[in-house]
Each structure stands twice: as structure tokens, then as C-alpha cells.
Amino acid sequence: MERRKILIVTKTYPSISRKYKETVCTAGVLLDDNENPVQWIRIYPIRFRYLDTEQRYPRWSIISAEIEKNSKDYRKESFRINDQSLKIIRKIGTDDHWAERKSFIFPLQSHSISEIKIQSQSLGIIKPRTINKYFYKNTERKWSDRQQAVQDQLDLFESSVELEKIPYQFCYDFLAQDGKRHRYSINDWEIMQLYRNCRDKSQASSLESREKEALDKVEQKLVDEFLTKKDLYFIVGNLKNHKNTFMIIGIFYPPKVNSEQLSLF
């Protein structure tokens, strides 16, 4: 394994793993020694909730870790990581309308999903031309029997609480810059956690009402705020066993900059 620097851009909601109990797929930007962007990178398995507190990297942090190409994954961006070697170097802030964050990922921007596929990439960032609508779908409320069995085998001495199944899938229907329409689910941990936080803070008397309140607040974020006040980009990734199936694994949302603000520079 080789120690490299990586900018953490997004984390997906944890998934159940028979081998690792649960894992988080993390997408980021591989950096050279001078912290210049090299390529998109996917690092796993990461047992994020089992990491030591000082290793639990936030989004937009630069980390150092031992990694190697994942020989069992055909996707060129996929690397294995020794999560015990992980060290957080620094956090990238939001000054100047997220200028430093943009400097890392805009050089790796793609025009469309079609372009990402043509270039044989499994990760990328695109700017949607038009958002047709936001919607959510109901999903199963419980893990499958196989997934629950993995959770039931957790070591009694492990402190992590059981992973919650989110019973909703949040989605955008949009047009890419080439005019092609896509309907993608959002598997960004940040959005899933927003739903959980809003539900848990609700003072409503029934679970149904608390969930409805949380769903409304997620929609406020993804529609009322993101579509009006933010310069919206989607970080997308495909599925290992379905290479043509992509989803939104992260949302990049710097504030919109108007012409008056631009004139100040």
C-alpha cells in the first residue's frame, strides 16, 4: 500500500456488509504531493462508525491514508484503504464562495453522464441543465432477513448502535447539459442525516406526523434552498454490478454568485 492524500468530497449512507458488518463508500479527489487534483477516487471498505473519533473525517477534509488499487473492482477509481492508517490533515472551508473547494473539483468536471460513460469513468461531477422535479419514494422499512442477521451478530462489546433503515428514497428528475433526462436517487449521507435529525427533533405526537414533517423539511432544503439559492452540481457514481446505473452520491452546492458580486473580484 502507498500513503496518499485524498480530499473527501462525499460519503454515502452506510450499507450492511457480511464481511465488514457495515461499510461507507467514500468518494473524493486523489491529490499529488502538492495537493493538486489528480483524479476521482472511491475508497472502501471503511467501517466509518467503528473508527476512532479522531479518524472520523468530515466532508471537505484532506486525509492521508494507505491505499492500493482494488484488484476485485474493475472501476479505475476504486481503491482499497487501510482505515486504521487514516489521518486528518486539514479542513477545506467555504471562503470566497467556496473558491478553494471549487479549485479541487472543477478541473475534474464532466459535461454529462454520457461523457462520463464514454470516458469509462464510474465517478464524476456534473451540473444539471434543468431540474424537472424533486420527489421521494417509499422503501422497505426493515432490513432484509440477511441484512438483519448481520446486525444481530454485532459483538456485544462494540459500542456502535444498530444501523437504521431509512424508509424513503430521495430523488431528482433532471436534464443534463446534453439534454438527456435522468431520474436519480440521492444516496448522500448528509441528506439521509437531515431527514433523521428533522424527524427526531419533531414535537409531533405520532411517527407518521414526525416523518411527514421531516419529509417536508428535506424538500425545503432540496427544492426551496438548493434550487433558488445554490449553484447546484451532482456528484454521481455507478454501481459495481450495473455499470450503466448511476446515482447521486453527493450534492455540491456553493452559493449562487450574481454579476454584482463577480464585479468585486
PDB file of C-alpha atoms in Angstrom:
ATOM      1  CA  MET A   1       0.000   0.000   0.000  1.00  0.00           C
ATOM      2  CA  GLU A   2       1.062   3.583  -0.655  1.00  0.00           C
ATOM      3  CA  ARG A   3       0.296   6.549   1.581  1.00  0.00           C
ATOM      4  CA  ARG A   4      -1.540   9.237  -0.399  1.00  0.00           C
ATOM      5  CA  LYS A   5      -3.531  12.400   0.215  1.00  0.00           C
ATOM      6  CA  ILE A   6      -7.238  12.460  -0.579  1.00  0.00           C
ATOM      7  CA  LEU A   7      -9.825  15.227  -0.429  1.00  0.00           C
ATOM      8  CA  ILE A   8     -13.044  13.765   0.958  1.00  0.00           C
ATOM      9  CA  VAL A   9     -15.951  15.056  -1.130  1.00  0.00           C
ATOM     10  CA  THR A  10     -18.895  12.884  -0.120  1.00  0.00           C
ATOM     11  CA  LYS A  11     -19.898   9.811   1.859  1.00  0.00           C
ATOM     12  CA  THR A  12     -22.817   7.513   1.099  1.00  0.00           C
ATOM     13  CA  TYR A  13     -25.187   6.293   3.786  1.00  0.00           C
ATOM     14  CA  PRO A  14     -23.744   3.126   5.397  1.00  0.00           C
ATOM     15  CA  SER A  15     -24.683  -0.247   3.913  1.00  0.00           C
ATOM     16  CA  ILE A  16     -24.796  -3.676   5.517  1.00  0.00           C
ATOM     17  CA  SER A  17     -21.825  -5.930   4.757  1.00  0.00           C
ATOM     18  CA  ARG A  18     -21.485  -9.591   5.729  1.00  0.00           C
ATOM     19  CA  LYS A  19     -17.698  -9.279   5.765  1.00  0.00           C
ATOM     20  CA  TYR A  20     -17.313  -5.838   7.377  1.00  0.00           C
ATOM     21  CA  LYS A  21     -20.691  -5.568   9.195  1.00  0.00           C
ATOM     22  CA  GLU A  22     -21.285  -2.180   7.598  1.00  0.00           C
ATOM     23  CA  THR A  23     -19.328  -0.033   5.199  1.00  0.00           C
ATOM     24  CA  VAL A  24     -19.349   3.503   3.858  1.00  0.00           C
ATOM     25  CA  CYS A  25     -18.395   4.249   0.275  1.00  0.00           C
ATOM     26  CA  THR A  26     -16.425   7.480   0.155  1.00  0.00           C
ATOM     27  CA  ALA A  27     -15.787   9.481  -2.996  1.00  0.00           C
ATOM     28  CA  GLY A  28     -13.067  12.067  -3.187  1.00  0.00           C
ATOM     29  CA  VAL A  29     -10.229  13.517  -5.175  1.00  0.00           C
ATOM     30  CA  LEU A  30      -6.811  11.895  -5.208  1.00  0.00           C
ATOM     31  CA  LEU A  31      -4.143  14.565  -4.712  1.00  0.00           C
ATOM     32  CA  ASP A  32      -0.485  14.735  -5.587  1.00  0.00           C
ATOM     33  CA  ASP A  33       2.198  15.692  -3.067  1.00  0.00           C
ATOM     34  CA  ASN A  34       1.466  19.401  -3.686  1.00  0.00           C
ATOM     35  CA  GLU A  35      -2.274  18.853  -3.151  1.00  0.00           C
ATOM     36  CA  ASN A  36      -3.191  19.300  -6.814  1.00  0.00           C
ATOM     37  CA  PRO A  37      -6.163  17.239  -8.064  1.00  0.00           C
ATOM     38  CA  VAL A  38      -5.212  14.075  -9.966  1.00  0.00           C
ATOM     39  CA  GLN A  39      -8.414  12.043 -10.409  1.00  0.00           C
ATOM     40  CA  TRP A  40     -11.640  10.943  -8.756  1.00  0.00           C
ATOM     41  CA  ILE A  41     -11.221   8.126  -6.259  1.00  0.00           C
ATOM     42  CA  ARG A  42     -13.549   5.744  -4.445  1.00  0.00           C
ATOM     43  CA  ILE A  43     -12.219   4.288  -1.208  1.00  0.00           C
ATOM     44  CA  TYR A  44     -13.697   1.361   0.675  1.00  0.00           C
ATOM     45  CA  PRO A  45     -14.279  -0.579   2.775  1.00  0.00           C
ATOM     46  CA  ILE A  46     -14.459   1.999   5.525  1.00  0.00           C
ATOM     47  CA  ARG A  47     -16.175   0.997   8.759  1.00  0.00           C
ATOM     48  CA  PHE A  48     -16.828   4.644   9.493  1.00  0.00           C
ATOM     49  CA  ARG A  49     -18.890   4.312  12.676  1.00  0.00           C
ATOM     50  CA  TYR A  50     -16.231   1.970  14.087  1.00  0.00           C
ATOM     51  CA  LEU A  51     -13.342   4.367  13.527  1.00  0.00           C
ATOM     52  CA  ASP A  52     -11.737   6.161  16.426  1.00  0.00           C
ATOM     53  CA  THR A  53     -13.292   9.572  16.971  1.00  0.00           C
ATOM     54  CA  GLU A  54     -10.213  11.436  15.718  1.00  0.00           C
ATOM     55  CA  GLN A  55     -10.329   9.432  12.471  1.00  0.00           C
ATOM     56  CA  ARG A  56     -13.950  10.175  11.566  1.00  0.00           C
ATOM     57  CA  TYR A  57     -13.283  12.533   8.729  1.00  0.00           C
ATOM     58  CA  PRO A  58     -15.870  15.208   7.807  1.00  0.00           C
ATOM     59  CA  ARG A  59     -16.648  16.122   4.230  1.00  0.00           C
ATOM     60  CA  TRP A  60     -14.173  18.532   2.658  1.00  0.00           C
ATOM     61  CA  SER A  61     -11.268  17.361   4.757  1.00  0.00           C
ATOM     62  CA  ILE A  62      -7.931  16.312   3.313  1.00  0.00           C
ATOM     63  CA  ILE A  63      -6.823  12.998   4.739  1.00  0.00           C
ATOM     64  CA  SER A  64      -3.690  10.883   4.487  1.00  0.00           C
ATOM     65  CA  ALA A  65      -4.061   7.104   4.293  1.00  0.00           C
ATOM     66  CA  GLU A  66      -2.533   3.916   2.935  1.00  0.00           C
ATOM     67  CA  ILE A  67      -4.344   2.826  -0.227  1.00  0.00           C
ATOM     68  CA  GLU A  68      -3.964   0.417  -3.135  1.00  0.00           C
ATOM     69  CA  LYS A  69      -5.917  -0.298  -6.316  1.00  0.00           C
ATOM     70  CA  ASN A  70      -8.785  -2.677  -5.641  1.00  0.00           C
ATOM     71  CA  SER A  71      -7.986  -5.699  -7.800  1.00  0.00           C
ATOM     72  CA  LYS A  72     -11.523  -7.074  -7.331  1.00  0.00           C
ATOM     73  CA  ASP A  73     -13.182  -3.958  -8.772  1.00  0.00           C
ATOM     74  CA  TYR A  74     -12.904  -3.164 -12.493  1.00  0.00           C
ATOM     75  CA  ARG A  75     -13.650   0.526 -11.907  1.00  0.00           C
ATOM     76  CA  LYS A  76     -10.434   2.514 -12.230  1.00  0.00           C
ATOM     77  CA  GLU A  77     -11.384   4.893  -9.416  1.00  0.00           C
ATOM     78  CA  SER A  78     -11.827   2.118  -6.824  1.00  0.00           C
ATOM     79  CA  PHE A  79      -9.119   1.729  -4.187  1.00  0.00           C
ATOM     80  CA  ARG A  80      -8.864  -0.287  -1.009  1.00  0.00           C
ATOM     81  CA  ILE A  81      -7.891   1.585   2.132  1.00  0.00           C
ATOM     82  CA  ASN A  82      -6.303   0.653   5.415  1.00  0.00           C
ATOM     83  CA  ASP A  83      -8.739   2.637   7.512  1.00  0.00           C
ATOM     84  CA  GLN A  84      -6.540   2.275  10.594  1.00  0.00           C
ATOM     85  CA  SER A  85      -3.844   4.324   8.803  1.00  0.00           C
ATOM     86  CA  LEU A  86      -6.199   7.250   8.269  1.00  0.00           C
ATOM     87  CA  LYS A  87      -5.138  10.706   9.470  1.00  0.00           C
ATOM     88  CA  ILE A  88      -6.992  14.004   9.014  1.00  0.00           C
ATOM     89  CA  ILE A  89      -4.698  16.779   7.745  1.00  0.00           C
ATOM     90  CA  ARG A  90      -6.962  19.820   7.390  1.00  0.00           C
ATOM     91  CA  LYS A  91     -10.473  21.000   6.528  1.00  0.00           C
ATOM     92  CA  ILE A  92     -11.256  22.981   3.371  1.00  0.00           C
ATOM     93  CA  GLY A  93     -13.506  25.938   4.184  1.00  0.00           C
ATOM     94  CA  THR A  94     -16.140  27.972   2.347  1.00  0.00           C
ATOM     95  CA  ASP A  95     -14.400  31.369   1.984  1.00  0.00           C
ATOM     96  CA  ASP A  96     -14.888  33.354  -1.250  1.00  0.00           C
ATOM     97  CA  HIS A  97     -17.971  31.425  -2.324  1.00  0.00           C
ATOM     98  CA  TRP A  98     -16.290  28.042  -1.816  1.00  0.00           C
ATOM     99  CA  ALA A  99     -13.350  29.040  -4.025  1.00  0.00           C
ATOM    100  CA  GLU A 100     -10.861  26.509  -2.629  1.00  0.00           C
ATOM    101  CA  ARG A 101     -13.329  23.635  -2.836  1.00  0.00           C
ATOM    102  CA  LYS A 102     -14.083  24.571  -6.453  1.00  0.00           C
ATOM    103  CA  SER A 103     -10.369  24.608  -7.263  1.00  0.00           C
ATOM    104  CA  PHE A 104     -10.136  20.924  -6.347  1.00  0.00           C
ATOM    105  CA  ILE A 105     -13.157  19.531  -8.160  1.00  0.00           C
ATOM    106  CA  PHE A 106     -13.926  21.809 -11.126  1.00  0.00           C
ATOM    107  CA  PRO A 107     -10.843  20.595 -13.058  1.00  0.00           C
ATOM    108  CA  LEU A 108     -12.485  17.139 -12.918  1.00  0.00           C
ATOM    109  CA  GLN A 109     -15.950  18.285 -14.021  1.00  0.00           C
ATOM    110  CA  SER A 110     -17.757  16.409 -16.817  1.00  0.00           C
ATOM    111  CA  HIS A 111     -20.328  17.726 -19.286  1.00  0.00           C
ATOM    112  CA  SER A 112     -22.845  14.907 -18.870  1.00  0.00           C
ATOM    113  CA  ILE A 113     -23.439  11.341 -17.762  1.00  0.00           C
ATOM    114  CA  SER A 114     -22.855  10.263 -21.360  1.00  0.00           C
ATOM    115  CA  GLU A 115     -19.394  11.845 -21.289  1.00  0.00           C
ATOM    116  CA  ILE A 116     -18.575  10.070 -18.027  1.00  0.00           C
ATOM    117  CA  LYS A 117     -19.543   6.731 -19.592  1.00  0.00           C
ATOM    118  CA  ILE A 118     -17.605   7.399 -22.816  1.00  0.00           C
ATOM    119  CA  GLN A 119     -14.506   8.091 -20.742  1.00  0.00           C
ATOM    120  CA  SER A 120     -15.040   4.782 -18.905  1.00  0.00           C
ATOM    121  CA  GLN A 121     -15.388   6.593 -15.599  1.00  0.00           C
ATOM    122  CA  SER A 122     -17.503   5.452 -12.682  1.00  0.00           C
ATOM    123  CA  LEU A 123     -17.393   8.749 -10.781  1.00  0.00           C
ATOM    124  CA  GLY A 124     -17.821  12.358 -11.809  1.00  0.00           C
ATOM    125  CA  ILE A 125     -19.408  15.704 -11.166  1.00  0.00           C
ATOM    126  CA  ILE A 126     -21.922  17.342 -13.498  1.00  0.00           C
ATOM    127  CA  LYS A 127     -24.010  20.495 -13.476  1.00  0.00           C
ATOM    128  CA  PRO A 128     -27.649  19.762 -14.352  1.00  0.00           C
ATOM    129  CA  ARG A 129     -29.110  21.987 -17.057  1.00  0.00           C
ATOM    130  CA  THR A 130     -32.632  21.808 -15.639  1.00  0.00           C
ATOM    131  CA  ILE A 131     -34.229  20.255 -12.571  1.00  0.00           C
ATOM    132  CA  ASN A 132     -37.611  18.921 -13.656  1.00  0.00           C
ATOM    133  CA  LYS A 133     -38.731  17.940 -10.183  1.00  0.00           C
ATOM    134  CA  TYR A 134     -37.751  16.570  -6.813  1.00  0.00           C
ATOM    135  CA  PHE A 135     -39.651  13.580  -5.411  1.00  0.00           C
ATOM    136  CA  TYR A 136     -39.341  10.816  -2.851  1.00  0.00           C
ATOM    137  CA  LYS A 137     -40.342   7.161  -2.855  1.00  0.00           C
ATOM    138  CA  ASN A 138     -41.280   4.803  -0.050  1.00  0.00           C
ATOM    139  CA  THR A 139     -38.885   1.910   0.502  1.00  0.00           C
ATOM    140  CA  GLU A 140     -38.865  -1.093   2.829  1.00  0.00           C
ATOM    141  CA  ARG A 141     -38.983  -0.119   6.484  1.00  0.00           C
ATOM    142  CA  LYS A 142     -36.906  -3.036   7.675  1.00  0.00           C
ATOM    143  CA  TRP A 143     -33.671  -4.613   6.578  1.00  0.00           C
ATOM    144  CA  SER A 144     -33.900  -7.915   4.764  1.00  0.00           C
ATOM    145  CA  ASP A 145     -33.573 -11.058   6.880  1.00  0.00           C
ATOM    146  CA  ARG A 146     -29.978 -11.478   5.664  1.00  0.00           C
ATOM    147  CA  GLN A 147     -29.077  -7.869   6.496  1.00  0.00           C
ATOM    148  CA  GLN A 148     -30.721  -8.072   9.914  1.00  0.00           C
ATOM    149  CA  ALA A 149     -28.835 -11.277  10.654  1.00  0.00           C
ATOM    150  CA  VAL A 150     -25.560  -9.395  10.095  1.00  0.00           C
ATOM    151  CA  GLN A 151     -26.656  -6.712  12.547  1.00  0.00           C
ATOM    152  CA  ASP A 152     -27.700  -9.313  15.098  1.00  0.00           C
ATOM    153  CA  GLN A 153     -24.161 -10.711  15.077  1.00  0.00           C
ATOM    154  CA  LEU A 154     -22.616  -7.482  16.320  1.00  0.00           C
ATOM    155  CA  ASP A 155     -20.090  -8.019  19.065  1.00  0.00           C
ATOM    156  CA  LEU A 156     -21.588  -7.301  22.480  1.00  0.00           C
ATOM    157  CA  PHE A 157     -18.543  -5.195  23.291  1.00  0.00           C
ATOM    158  CA  GLU A 158     -18.875  -2.943  20.230  1.00  0.00           C
ATOM    159  CA  SER A 159     -20.344   0.440  21.020  1.00  0.00           C
ATOM    160  CA  SER A 160     -21.944   1.327  17.674  1.00  0.00           C
ATOM    161  CA  VAL A 161     -25.737   1.283  17.691  1.00  0.00           C
ATOM    162  CA  GLU A 162     -27.646  -0.681  15.083  1.00  0.00           C
ATOM    163  CA  LEU A 163     -27.753   0.989  11.676  1.00  0.00           C
ATOM    164  CA  GLU A 164     -31.158   2.499  10.973  1.00  0.00           C
ATOM    165  CA  LYS A 165     -33.020   1.685   7.767  1.00  0.00           C
ATOM    166  CA  ILE A 166     -34.288   4.886   6.121  1.00  0.00           C
ATOM    167  CA  PRO A 167     -37.762   4.105   4.718  1.00  0.00           C
ATOM    168  CA  TYR A 168     -37.604   6.725   1.970  1.00  0.00           C
ATOM    169  CA  GLN A 169     -35.562   7.330  -1.151  1.00  0.00           C
ATOM    170  CA  PHE A 170     -34.999  10.945  -2.211  1.00  0.00           C
ATOM    171  CA  CYS A 171     -34.691  11.659  -5.934  1.00  0.00           C
ATOM    172  CA  TYR A 172     -34.166  14.318  -8.610  1.00  0.00           C
ATOM    173  CA  ASP A 173     -35.563  14.209 -12.140  1.00  0.00           C
ATOM    174  CA  PHE A 174     -33.275  16.392 -14.265  1.00  0.00           C
ATOM    175  CA  LEU A 175     -31.774  17.157 -17.657  1.00  0.00           C
ATOM    176  CA  ALA A 176     -28.011  17.014 -18.109  1.00  0.00           C
ATOM    177  CA  GLN A 177     -26.173  19.555 -20.246  1.00  0.00           C
ATOM    178  CA  ASP A 178     -26.593  17.305 -23.311  1.00  0.00           C
ATOM    179  CA  GLY A 179     -30.386  17.382 -22.888  1.00  0.00           C
ATOM    180  CA  LYS A 180     -30.718  13.769 -21.731  1.00  0.00           C
ATOM    181  CA  ARG A 181     -33.181  13.126 -18.924  1.00  0.00           C
ATOM    182  CA  HIS A 182     -32.225  11.229 -15.766  1.00  0.00           C
ATOM    183  CA  ARG A 183     -34.123  10.177 -12.636  1.00  0.00           C
ATOM    184  CA  TYR A 184     -31.538   9.505  -9.940  1.00  0.00           C
ATOM    185  CA  SER A 185     -31.841   8.595  -6.291  1.00  0.00           C
ATOM    186  CA  ILE A 186     -29.749  10.506  -3.759  1.00  0.00           C
ATOM    187  CA  ASN A 187     -27.530   8.379  -1.518  1.00  0.00           C
ATOM    188  CA  ASP A 188     -25.730  11.261   0.181  1.00  0.00           C
ATOM    189  CA  TRP A 189     -25.300  10.574   3.908  1.00  0.00           C
ATOM    190  CA  GLU A 190     -25.774  14.289   4.580  1.00  0.00           C
ATOM    191  CA  ILE A 191     -29.320  14.221   3.173  1.00  0.00           C
ATOM    192  CA  MET A 192     -30.210  10.996   4.991  1.00  0.00           C
ATOM    193  CA  GLN A 193     -28.990  12.519   8.245  1.00  0.00           C
ATOM    194  CA  LEU A 194     -31.004  15.675   7.585  1.00  0.00           C
ATOM    195  CA  TYR A 195     -34.142  13.539   7.413  1.00  0.00           C
ATOM    196  CA  ARG A 196     -33.278  11.718  10.655  1.00  0.00           C
ATOM    197  CA  ASN A 197     -32.435  14.914  12.528  1.00  0.00           C
ATOM    198  CA  CYS A 198     -35.657  16.638  11.476  1.00  0.00           C
ATOM    199  CA  ARG A 199     -37.764  13.615  12.393  1.00  0.00           C
ATOM    200  CA  ASP A 200     -36.100  13.167  15.780  1.00  0.00           C
ATOM    201  CA  LYS A 201     -36.457  16.868  16.659  1.00  0.00           C
ATOM    202  CA  SER A 202     -40.119  16.985  15.699  1.00  0.00           C
ATOM    203  CA  GLN A 203     -42.602  17.537  18.530  1.00  0.00           C
ATOM    204  CA  ALA A 204     -45.429  15.812  16.650  1.00  0.00           C
ATOM    205  CA  SER A 205     -47.253  13.107  18.579  1.00  0.00           C
ATOM    206  CA  SER A 206     -47.203  10.295  16.014  1.00  0.00           C
ATOM    207  CA  LEU A 207     -44.400   8.727  13.993  1.00  0.00           C
ATOM    208  CA  GLU A 208     -46.362   9.395  10.805  1.00  0.00           C
ATOM    209  CA  SER A 209     -46.569  13.108  11.620  1.00  0.00           C
ATOM    210  CA  ARG A 210     -42.886  13.293  12.590  1.00  0.00           C
ATOM    211  CA  GLU A 211     -41.900  11.645   9.342  1.00  0.00           C
ATOM    212  CA  LYS A 212     -44.155  13.955   7.333  1.00  0.00           C
ATOM    213  CA  GLU A 213     -42.560  16.973   8.991  1.00  0.00           C
ATOM    214  CA  ALA A 214     -39.081  15.609   8.219  1.00  0.00           C
ATOM    215  CA  LEU A 215     -40.004  14.916   4.586  1.00  0.00           C
ATOM    216  CA  ASP A 216     -41.271  18.465   4.221  1.00  0.00           C
ATOM    217  CA  LYS A 217     -38.025  19.878   5.608  1.00  0.00           C
ATOM    218  CA  VAL A 218     -35.910  17.721   3.298  1.00  0.00           C
ATOM    219  CA  GLU A 219     -37.957  19.061   0.384  1.00  0.00           C
ATOM    220  CA  GLN A 220     -37.426  22.622   1.621  1.00  0.00           C
ATOM    221  CA  LYS A 221     -33.675  22.003   1.557  1.00  0.00           C
ATOM    222  CA  LEU A 222     -33.524  20.217  -1.797  1.00  0.00           C
ATOM    223  CA  VAL A 223     -36.014  22.471  -3.577  1.00  0.00           C
ATOM    224  CA  ASP A 224     -36.627  25.807  -1.864  1.00  0.00           C
ATOM    225  CA  GLU A 225     -33.000  26.340  -0.850  1.00  0.00           C
ATOM    226  CA  PHE A 226     -30.879  24.374  -3.313  1.00  0.00           C
ATOM    227  CA  LEU A 227     -32.785  25.339  -6.467  1.00  0.00           C
ATOM    228  CA  THR A 228     -33.088  29.034  -5.661  1.00  0.00           C
ATOM    229  CA  LYS A 229     -30.046  29.999  -3.610  1.00  0.00           C
ATOM    230  CA  LYS A 230     -27.374  27.466  -4.613  1.00  0.00           C
ATOM    231  CA  ASP A 231     -25.256  26.779  -7.681  1.00  0.00           C
ATOM    232  CA  LEU A 232     -26.127  23.104  -7.866  1.00  0.00           C
ATOM    233  CA  TYR A 233     -23.876  20.233  -9.009  1.00  0.00           C
ATOM    234  CA  PHE A 234     -24.302  16.470  -8.686  1.00  0.00           C
ATOM    235  CA  ILE A 235     -21.512  14.086  -7.730  1.00  0.00           C
ATOM    236  CA  VAL A 236     -22.510  10.834  -9.411  1.00  0.00           C
ATOM    237  CA  GLY A 237     -21.298   7.268  -9.218  1.00  0.00           C
ATOM    238  CA  ASN A 238     -22.304   3.952 -10.710  1.00  0.00           C
ATOM    239  CA  LEU A 239     -22.994   0.523  -9.236  1.00  0.00           C
ATOM    240  CA  LYS A 240     -20.269  -2.104  -9.431  1.00  0.00           C
ATOM    241  CA  ASN A 241     -22.590  -4.793 -10.792  1.00  0.00           C
ATOM    242  CA  HIS A 242     -24.583  -2.402 -13.007  1.00  0.00           C
ATOM    243  CA  LYS A 243     -22.036  -0.114 -14.609  1.00  0.00           C
ATOM    244  CA  ASN A 244     -24.621   1.911 -16.556  1.00  0.00           C
ATOM    245  CA  THR A 245     -26.731   2.608 -13.466  1.00  0.00           C
ATOM    246  CA  PHE A 246     -25.735   5.840 -11.761  1.00  0.00           C
ATOM    247  CA  MET A 247     -26.998   7.647  -8.684  1.00  0.00           C
ATOM    248  CA  ILE A 248     -26.333  10.952  -6.958  1.00  0.00           C
ATOM    249  CA  ILE A 249     -23.846  10.144  -4.212  1.00  0.00           C
ATOM    250  CA  GLY A 250     -23.219  13.748  -3.230  1.00  0.00           C
ATOM    251  CA  ILE A 251     -24.523  17.260  -3.801  1.00  0.00           C
ATOM    252  CA  PHE A 252     -22.149  20.194  -4.293  1.00  0.00           C
ATOM    253  CA  TYR A 253     -23.980  23.433  -3.554  1.00  0.00           C
ATOM    254  CA  PRO A 254     -21.875  26.609  -3.378  1.00  0.00           C
ATOM    255  CA  PRO A 255     -23.912  29.818  -3.124  1.00  0.00           C
ATOM    256  CA  LYS A 256     -25.023  31.487  -6.323  1.00  0.00           C
ATOM    257  CA  VAL A 257     -22.822  34.428  -7.280  1.00  0.00           C
ATOM    258  CA  ASN A 258     -24.544  37.291  -9.080  1.00  0.00           C
ATOM    259  CA  SER A 259     -22.916  39.737 -11.510  1.00  0.00           C
ATOM    260  CA  GLU A 260     -22.597  42.422  -8.828  1.00  0.00           C
ATOM    261  CA  GLN A 261     -20.626  40.051  -6.596  1.00  0.00           C
ATOM    262  CA  LEU A 262     -18.449  38.962  -9.518  1.00  0.00           C
ATOM    263  CA  SER A 263     -17.567  42.585 -10.258  1.00  0.00           C
ATOM    264  CA  LEU A 264     -15.935  42.833  -6.849  1.00  0.00           C
ATOM    265  CA  PHE A 265     -13.203  40.427  -7.982  1.00  0.00           C
TER     266      PHE A 265
END
